[in-house]
Amino acid sequence: MPIIYYDSNCNYCYNYAIWLIRHGLPRSYQFVPLKSDAGDALVAQHPEVASKNSVILQRGAQLTFESTAIVQMLGALGRHKWLGVLLWSIPKPLRDMGYRCFANNRDKLWSTTWAQPTADEQSFFIE
């Protein structure tokens, strides 16, 4: 089961999770806050995670960060898979630079309210 670790204090991050669910993210995916017991366990197993300001996609023992994680999440969507293909065509150093720029300034760039999830959408979230 793929697990997406996200910053649960970030409106944009949470709303992006809801957007993924509403646009066809398979039920096998689960969202886990980075600041949770499961997030702490991930950091204990993979100390490098603590220094990342990034969404983290975990598939088994494999961890994916930054723009590559976003590309892979978009690739899991049916109709919107093309967005992942489009992003993948951008060289990784440029993708990651854009990701870091956005991640480090997301609170200034993205002023929004929390999306209200349905019961079905809420079932994707652990903890």
JSON list of C-alpha atoms in Angstrom, two decimals:
[
{"chain": "A", "resi": 1, "resn": "MET", "atom": "CA", "xyz": [0.00, 0.00, 0.00]},
{"chain": "A", "resi": 2, "resn": "PRO", "atom": "CA", "xyz": [1.57, 3.34, -1.00]},
{"chain": "A", "resi": 3, "resn": "ILE", "atom": "CA", "xyz": [1.70, 5.87, 1.83]},
{"chain": "A", "resi": 4, "resn": "ILE", "atom": "CA", "xyz": [1.87, 9.61, 1.29]},
{"chain": "A", "resi": 5, "resn": "TYR", "atom": "CA", "xyz": [3.35, 11.51, 4.24]},
{"chain": "A", "resi": 6, "resn": "TYR", "atom": "CA", "xyz": [2.30, 15.15, 4.23]},
{"chain": "A", "resi": 7, "resn": "ASP", "atom": "CA", "xyz": [2.50, 18.28, 6.40]},
{"chain": "A", "resi": 8, "resn": "SER", "atom": "CA", "xyz": [-0.86, 18.26, 8.17]},
{"chain": "A", "resi": 9, "resn": "ASN", "atom": "CA", "xyz": [-0.38, 21.89, 9.28]},
{"chain": "A", "resi": 10, "resn": "CYS", "atom": "CA", "xyz": [-0.25, 23.08, 5.68]},
{"chain": "A", "resi": 11, "resn": "ASN", "atom": "CA", "xyz": [-3.56, 24.08, 4.07]},
{"chain": "A", "resi": 12, "resn": "TYR", "atom": "CA", "xyz": [-2.15, 23.62, 0.58]},
{"chain": "A", "resi": 13, "resn": "CYS", "atom": "CA", "xyz": [-0.77, 20.14, 1.38]},
{"chain": "A", "resi": 14, "resn": "TYR", "atom": "CA", "xyz": [-4.07, 18.96, 2.82]},
{"chain": "A", "resi": 15, "resn": "ASN", "atom": "CA", "xyz": [-6.11, 20.45, -0.03]},
{"chain": "A", "resi": 16, "resn": "TYR", "atom": "CA", "xyz": [-3.76, 18.84, -2.57]},
{"chain": "A", "resi": 17, "resn": "ALA", "atom": "CA", "xyz": [-4.41, 15.49, -0.90]},
{"chain": "A", "resi": 18, "resn": "ILE", "atom": "CA", "xyz": [-8.16, 16.07, -1.23]},
{"chain": "A", "resi": 19, "resn": "TRP", "atom": "CA", "xyz": [-7.67, 17.11, -4.88]},
{"chain": "A", "resi": 20, "resn": "LEU", "atom": "CA", "xyz": [-5.79, 13.86, -5.60]},
{"chain": "A", "resi": 21, "resn": "ILE", "atom": "CA", "xyz": [-8.58, 11.82, -4.01]},
{"chain": "A", "resi": 22, "resn": "ARG", "atom": "CA", "xyz": [-11.31, 13.68, -5.90]},
{"chain": "A", "resi": 23, "resn": "HIS", "atom": "CA", "xyz": [-9.46, 13.12, -9.17]},
{"chain": "A", "resi": 24, "resn": "GLY", "atom": "CA", "xyz": [-9.12, 9.37, -8.95]},
{"chain": "A", "resi": 25, "resn": "LEU", "atom": "CA", "xyz": [-6.30, 8.45, -6.60]},
{"chain": "A", "resi": 26, "resn": "PRO", "atom": "CA", "xyz": [-6.59, 4.67, -6.13]},
{"chain": "A", "resi": 27, "resn": "ARG", "atom": "CA", "xyz": [-7.95, 3.44, -2.79]},
{"chain": "A", "resi": 28, "resn": "SER", "atom": "CA", "xyz": [-4.67, 1.65, -2.12]},
{"chain": "A", "resi": 29, "resn": "TYR", "atom": "CA", "xyz": [-3.06, 5.03, -1.26]},
{"chain": "A", "resi": 30, "resn": "GLN", "atom": "CA", "xyz": [-3.16, 6.31, 2.30]},
{"chain": "A", "resi": 31, "resn": "PHE", "atom": "CA", "xyz": [-2.24, 9.75, 3.70]},
{"chain": "A", "resi": 32, "resn": "VAL", "atom": "CA", "xyz": [-0.32, 10.01, 6.96]},
{"chain": "A", "resi": 33, "resn": "PRO", "atom": "CA", "xyz": [0.68, 13.25, 8.70]},
{"chain": "A", "resi": 34, "resn": "LEU", "atom": "CA", "xyz": [4.44, 13.68, 9.07]},
{"chain": "A", "resi": 35, "resn": "LYS", "atom": "CA", "xyz": [3.76, 14.79, 12.66]},
{"chain": "A", "resi": 36, "resn": "SER", "atom": "CA", "xyz": [2.25, 11.52, 13.89]},
{"chain": "A", "resi": 37, "resn": "ASP", "atom": "CA", "xyz": [3.38, 8.26, 15.45]},
{"chain": "A", "resi": 38, "resn": "ALA", "atom": "CA", "xyz": [3.71, 6.75, 11.96]},
{"chain": "A", "resi": 39, "resn": "GLY", "atom": "CA", "xyz": [5.67, 9.80, 10.78]},
{"chain": "A", "resi": 40, "resn": "ASP", "atom": "CA", "xyz": [7.97, 9.51, 13.80]},
{"chain": "A", "resi": 41, "resn": "ALA", "atom": "CA", "xyz": [8.51, 5.83, 12.99]},
{"chain": "A", "resi": 42, "resn": "LEU", "atom": "CA", "xyz": [9.42, 6.76, 9.41]},
{"chain": "A", "resi": 43, "resn": "VAL", "atom": "CA", "xyz": [12.00, 9.28, 10.66]},
{"chain": "A", "resi": 44, "resn": "ALA", "atom": "CA", "xyz": [13.42, 6.68, 13.08]},
{"chain": "A", "resi": 45, "resn": "GLN", "atom": "CA", "xyz": [13.86, 4.21, 10.19]},
{"chain": "A", "resi": 46, "resn": "HIS", "atom": "CA", "xyz": [15.03, 6.83, 7.69]},
{"chain": "A", "resi": 47, "resn": "PRO", "atom": "CA", "xyz": [16.78, 9.72, 9.51]},
{"chain": "A", "resi": 48, "resn": "GLU", "atom": "CA", "xyz": [17.32, 11.59, 6.21]},
{"chain": "A", "resi": 49, "resn": "VAL", "atom": "CA", "xyz": [13.57, 12.28, 6.16]},
{"chain": "A", "resi": 50, "resn": "ALA", "atom": "CA", "xyz": [13.92, 14.72, 9.07]},
{"chain": "A", "resi": 51, "resn": "SER", "atom": "CA", "xyz": [15.85, 17.19, 6.89]},
{"chain": "A", "resi": 52, "resn": "LYS", "atom": "CA", "xyz": [13.34, 17.14, 4.03]},
{"chain": "A", "resi": 53, "resn": "ASN", "atom": "CA", "xyz": [10.73, 19.86, 3.58]},
{"chain": "A", "resi": 54, "resn": "SER", "atom": "CA", "xyz": [8.85, 17.56, 1.25]},
{"chain": "A", "resi": 55, "resn": "VAL", "atom": "CA", "xyz": [5.91, 15.34, 0.67]},
{"chain": "A", "resi": 56, "resn": "ILE", "atom": "CA", "xyz": [7.13, 11.75, 0.91]},
{"chain": "A", "resi": 57, "resn": "LEU", "atom": "CA", "xyz": [5.77, 8.84, -1.08]},
{"chain": "A", "resi": 58, "resn": "GLN", "atom": "CA", "xyz": [6.57, 5.43, 0.39]},
{"chain": "A", "resi": 59, "resn": "ARG", "atom": "CA", "xyz": [6.14, 2.22, -1.59]},
{"chain": "A", "resi": 60, "resn": "GLY", "atom": "CA", "xyz": [7.45, -0.62, 0.52]},
{"chain": "A", "resi": 61, "resn": "ALA", "atom": "CA", "xyz": [11.03, 0.30, 1.42]},
{"chain": "A", "resi": 62, "resn": "GLN", "atom": "CA", "xyz": [11.33, 2.87, -1.39]},
{"chain": "A", "resi": 63, "resn": "LEU", "atom": "CA", "xyz": [10.95, 6.56, -0.48]},
{"chain": "A", "resi": 64, "resn": "THR", "atom": "CA", "xyz": [10.38, 9.26, -3.08]},
{"chain": "A", "resi": 65, "resn": "PHE", "atom": "CA", "xyz": [10.68, 12.98, -2.35]},
{"chain": "A", "resi": 66, "resn": "GLU", "atom": "CA", "xyz": [9.91, 16.38, -3.82]},
{"chain": "A", "resi": 67, "resn": "SER", "atom": "CA", "xyz": [8.90, 16.64, -7.46]},
{"chain": "A", "resi": 68, "resn": "THR", "atom": "CA", "xyz": [9.42, 12.95, -8.18]},
{"chain": "A", "resi": 69, "resn": "ALA", "atom": "CA", "xyz": [6.86, 12.08, -5.49]},
{"chain": "A", "resi": 70, "resn": "ILE", "atom": "CA", "xyz": [4.42, 14.57, -7.05]},
{"chain": "A", "resi": 71, "resn": "VAL", "atom": "CA", "xyz": [4.99, 13.11, -10.53]},
{"chain": "A", "resi": 72, "resn": "GLN", "atom": "CA", "xyz": [4.35, 9.59, -9.25]},
{"chain": "A", "resi": 73, "resn": "MET", "atom": "CA", "xyz": [1.18, 10.63, -7.42]},
{"chain": "A", "resi": 74, "resn": "LEU", "atom": "CA", "xyz": [-0.13, 12.36, -10.55]},
{"chain": "A", "resi": 75, "resn": "GLY", "atom": "CA", "xyz": [0.80, 9.26, -12.54]},
{"chain": "A", "resi": 76, "resn": "ALA", "atom": "CA", "xyz": [-1.61, 7.25, -10.39]},
{"chain": "A", "resi": 77, "resn": "LEU", "atom": "CA", "xyz": [-4.56, 9.37, -11.53]},
{"chain": "A", "resi": 78, "resn": "GLY", "atom": "CA", "xyz": [-6.63, 8.19, -14.45]},
{"chain": "A", "resi": 79, "resn": "ARG", "atom": "CA", "xyz": [-7.63, 11.27, -16.44]},
{"chain": "A", "resi": 80, "resn": "HIS", "atom": "CA", "xyz": [-4.92, 13.52, -15.02]},
{"chain": "A", "resi": 81, "resn": "LYS", "atom": "CA", "xyz": [-1.97, 11.18, -15.58]},
{"chain": "A", "resi": 82, "resn": "TRP", "atom": "CA", "xyz": [-0.85, 13.51, -18.37]},
{"chain": "A", "resi": 83, "resn": "LEU", "atom": "CA", "xyz": [0.08, 16.11, -15.71]},
{"chain": "A", "resi": 84, "resn": "GLY", "atom": "CA", "xyz": [2.65, 13.68, -14.33]},
{"chain": "A", "resi": 85, "resn": "VAL", "atom": "CA", "xyz": [4.00, 12.99, -17.81]},
{"chain": "A", "resi": 86, "resn": "LEU", "atom": "CA", "xyz": [4.28, 16.72, -18.46]},
{"chain": "A", "resi": 87, "resn": "LEU", "atom": "CA", "xyz": [6.15, 17.33, -15.20]},
{"chain": "A", "resi": 88, "resn": "TRP", "atom": "CA", "xyz": [8.39, 14.31, -15.81]},
{"chain": "A", "resi": 89, "resn": "SER", "atom": "CA", "xyz": [9.55, 15.91, -19.08]},
{"chain": "A", "resi": 90, "resn": "ILE", "atom": "CA", "xyz": [11.15, 18.75, -17.08]},
{"chain": "A", "resi": 91, "resn": "PRO", "atom": "CA", "xyz": [14.70, 17.90, -15.97]},
{"chain": "A", "resi": 92, "resn": "LYS", "atom": "CA", "xyz": [14.76, 16.74, -12.33]},
{"chain": "A", "resi": 93, "resn": "PRO", "atom": "CA", "xyz": [17.07, 19.52, -11.05]},
{"chain": "A", "resi": 94, "resn": "LEU", "atom": "CA", "xyz": [14.65, 22.14, -12.42]},
{"chain": "A", "resi": 95, "resn": "ARG", "atom": "CA", "xyz": [11.59, 20.27, -11.12]},
{"chain": "A", "resi": 96, "resn": "ASP", "atom": "CA", "xyz": [13.10, 19.96, -7.65]},
{"chain": "A", "resi": 97, "resn": "MET", "atom": "CA", "xyz": [14.20, 23.60, -7.64]},
{"chain": "A", "resi": 98, "resn": "GLY", "atom": "CA", "xyz": [10.62, 24.62, -8.43]},
{"chain": "A", "resi": 99, "resn": "TYR", "atom": "CA", "xyz": [9.29, 22.23, -5.80]},
{"chain": "A", "resi": 100, "resn": "ARG", "atom": "CA", "xyz": [11.63, 23.61, -3.11]},
{"chain": "A", "resi": 101, "resn": "CYS", "atom": "CA", "xyz": [10.82, 27.20, -4.03]},
{"chain": "A", "resi": 102, "resn": "PHE", "atom": "CA", "xyz": [7.10, 26.48, -3.69]},
{"chain": "A", "resi": 103, "resn": "ALA", "atom": "CA", "xyz": [7.47, 24.34, -0.54]},
{"chain": "A", "resi": 104, "resn": "ASN", "atom": "CA", "xyz": [9.55, 26.96, 1.25]},
{"chain": "A", "resi": 105, "resn": "ASN", "atom": "CA", "xyz": [7.07, 29.73, 0.41]},
{"chain": "A", "resi": 106, "resn": "ARG", "atom": "CA", "xyz": [3.75, 27.86, 0.29]},
{"chain": "A", "resi": 107, "resn": "ASP", "atom": "CA", "xyz": [2.25, 29.69, 3.27]},
{"chain": "A", "resi": 108, "resn": "LYS", "atom": "CA", "xyz": [2.94, 33.04, 1.61]},
{"chain": "A", "resi": 109, "resn": "LEU", "atom": "CA", "xyz": [1.87, 31.90, -1.85]},
{"chain": "A", "resi": 110, "resn": "TRP", "atom": "CA", "xyz": [-1.21, 29.88, -0.99]},
{"chain": "A", "resi": 111, "resn": "SER", "atom": "CA", "xyz": [-3.86, 31.42, 1.21]},
{"chain": "A", "resi": 112, "resn": "THR", "atom": "CA", "xyz": [-6.85, 29.12, 1.40]},
{"chain": "A", "resi": 113, "resn": "THR", "atom": "CA", "xyz": [-9.19, 27.38, 3.77]},
{"chain": "A", "resi": 114, "resn": "TRP", "atom": "CA", "xyz": [-9.27, 23.69, 4.60]},
{"chain": "A", "resi": 115, "resn": "ALA", "atom": "CA", "xyz": [-11.32, 21.59, 2.20]},
{"chain": "A", "resi": 116, "resn": "GLN", "atom": "CA", "xyz": [-14.10, 19.73, 4.00]},
{"chain": "A", "resi": 117, "resn": "PRO", "atom": "CA", "xyz": [-13.65, 16.05, 3.16]},
{"chain": "A", "resi": 118, "resn": "THR", "atom": "CA", "xyz": [-16.51, 13.67, 2.67]},
{"chain": "A", "resi": 119, "resn": "ALA", "atom": "CA", "xyz": [-16.55, 10.48, 4.75]},
{"chain": "A", "resi": 120, "resn": "ASP", "atom": "CA", "xyz": [-15.16, 8.59, 1.75]},
{"chain": "A", "resi": 121, "resn": "GLU", "atom": "CA", "xyz": [-12.32, 11.09, 1.32]},
{"chain": "A", "resi": 122, "resn": "GLN", "atom": "CA", "xyz": [-11.59, 10.99, 5.04]},
{"chain": "A", "resi": 123, "resn": "SER", "atom": "CA", "xyz": [-11.12, 7.21, 4.79]},
{"chain": "A", "resi": 124, "resn": "PHE", "atom": "CA", "xyz": [-7.86, 7.82, 2.87]},
{"chain": "A", "resi": 125, "resn": "PHE", "atom": "CA", "xyz": [-6.31, 9.46, 5.95]},
{"chain": "A", "resi": 126, "resn": "ILE", "atom": "CA", "xyz": [-4.63, 7.55, 8.77]},
{"chain": "A", "resi": 127, "resn": "GLU", "atom": "CA", "xyz": [-4.23, 9.11, 12.24]}
]
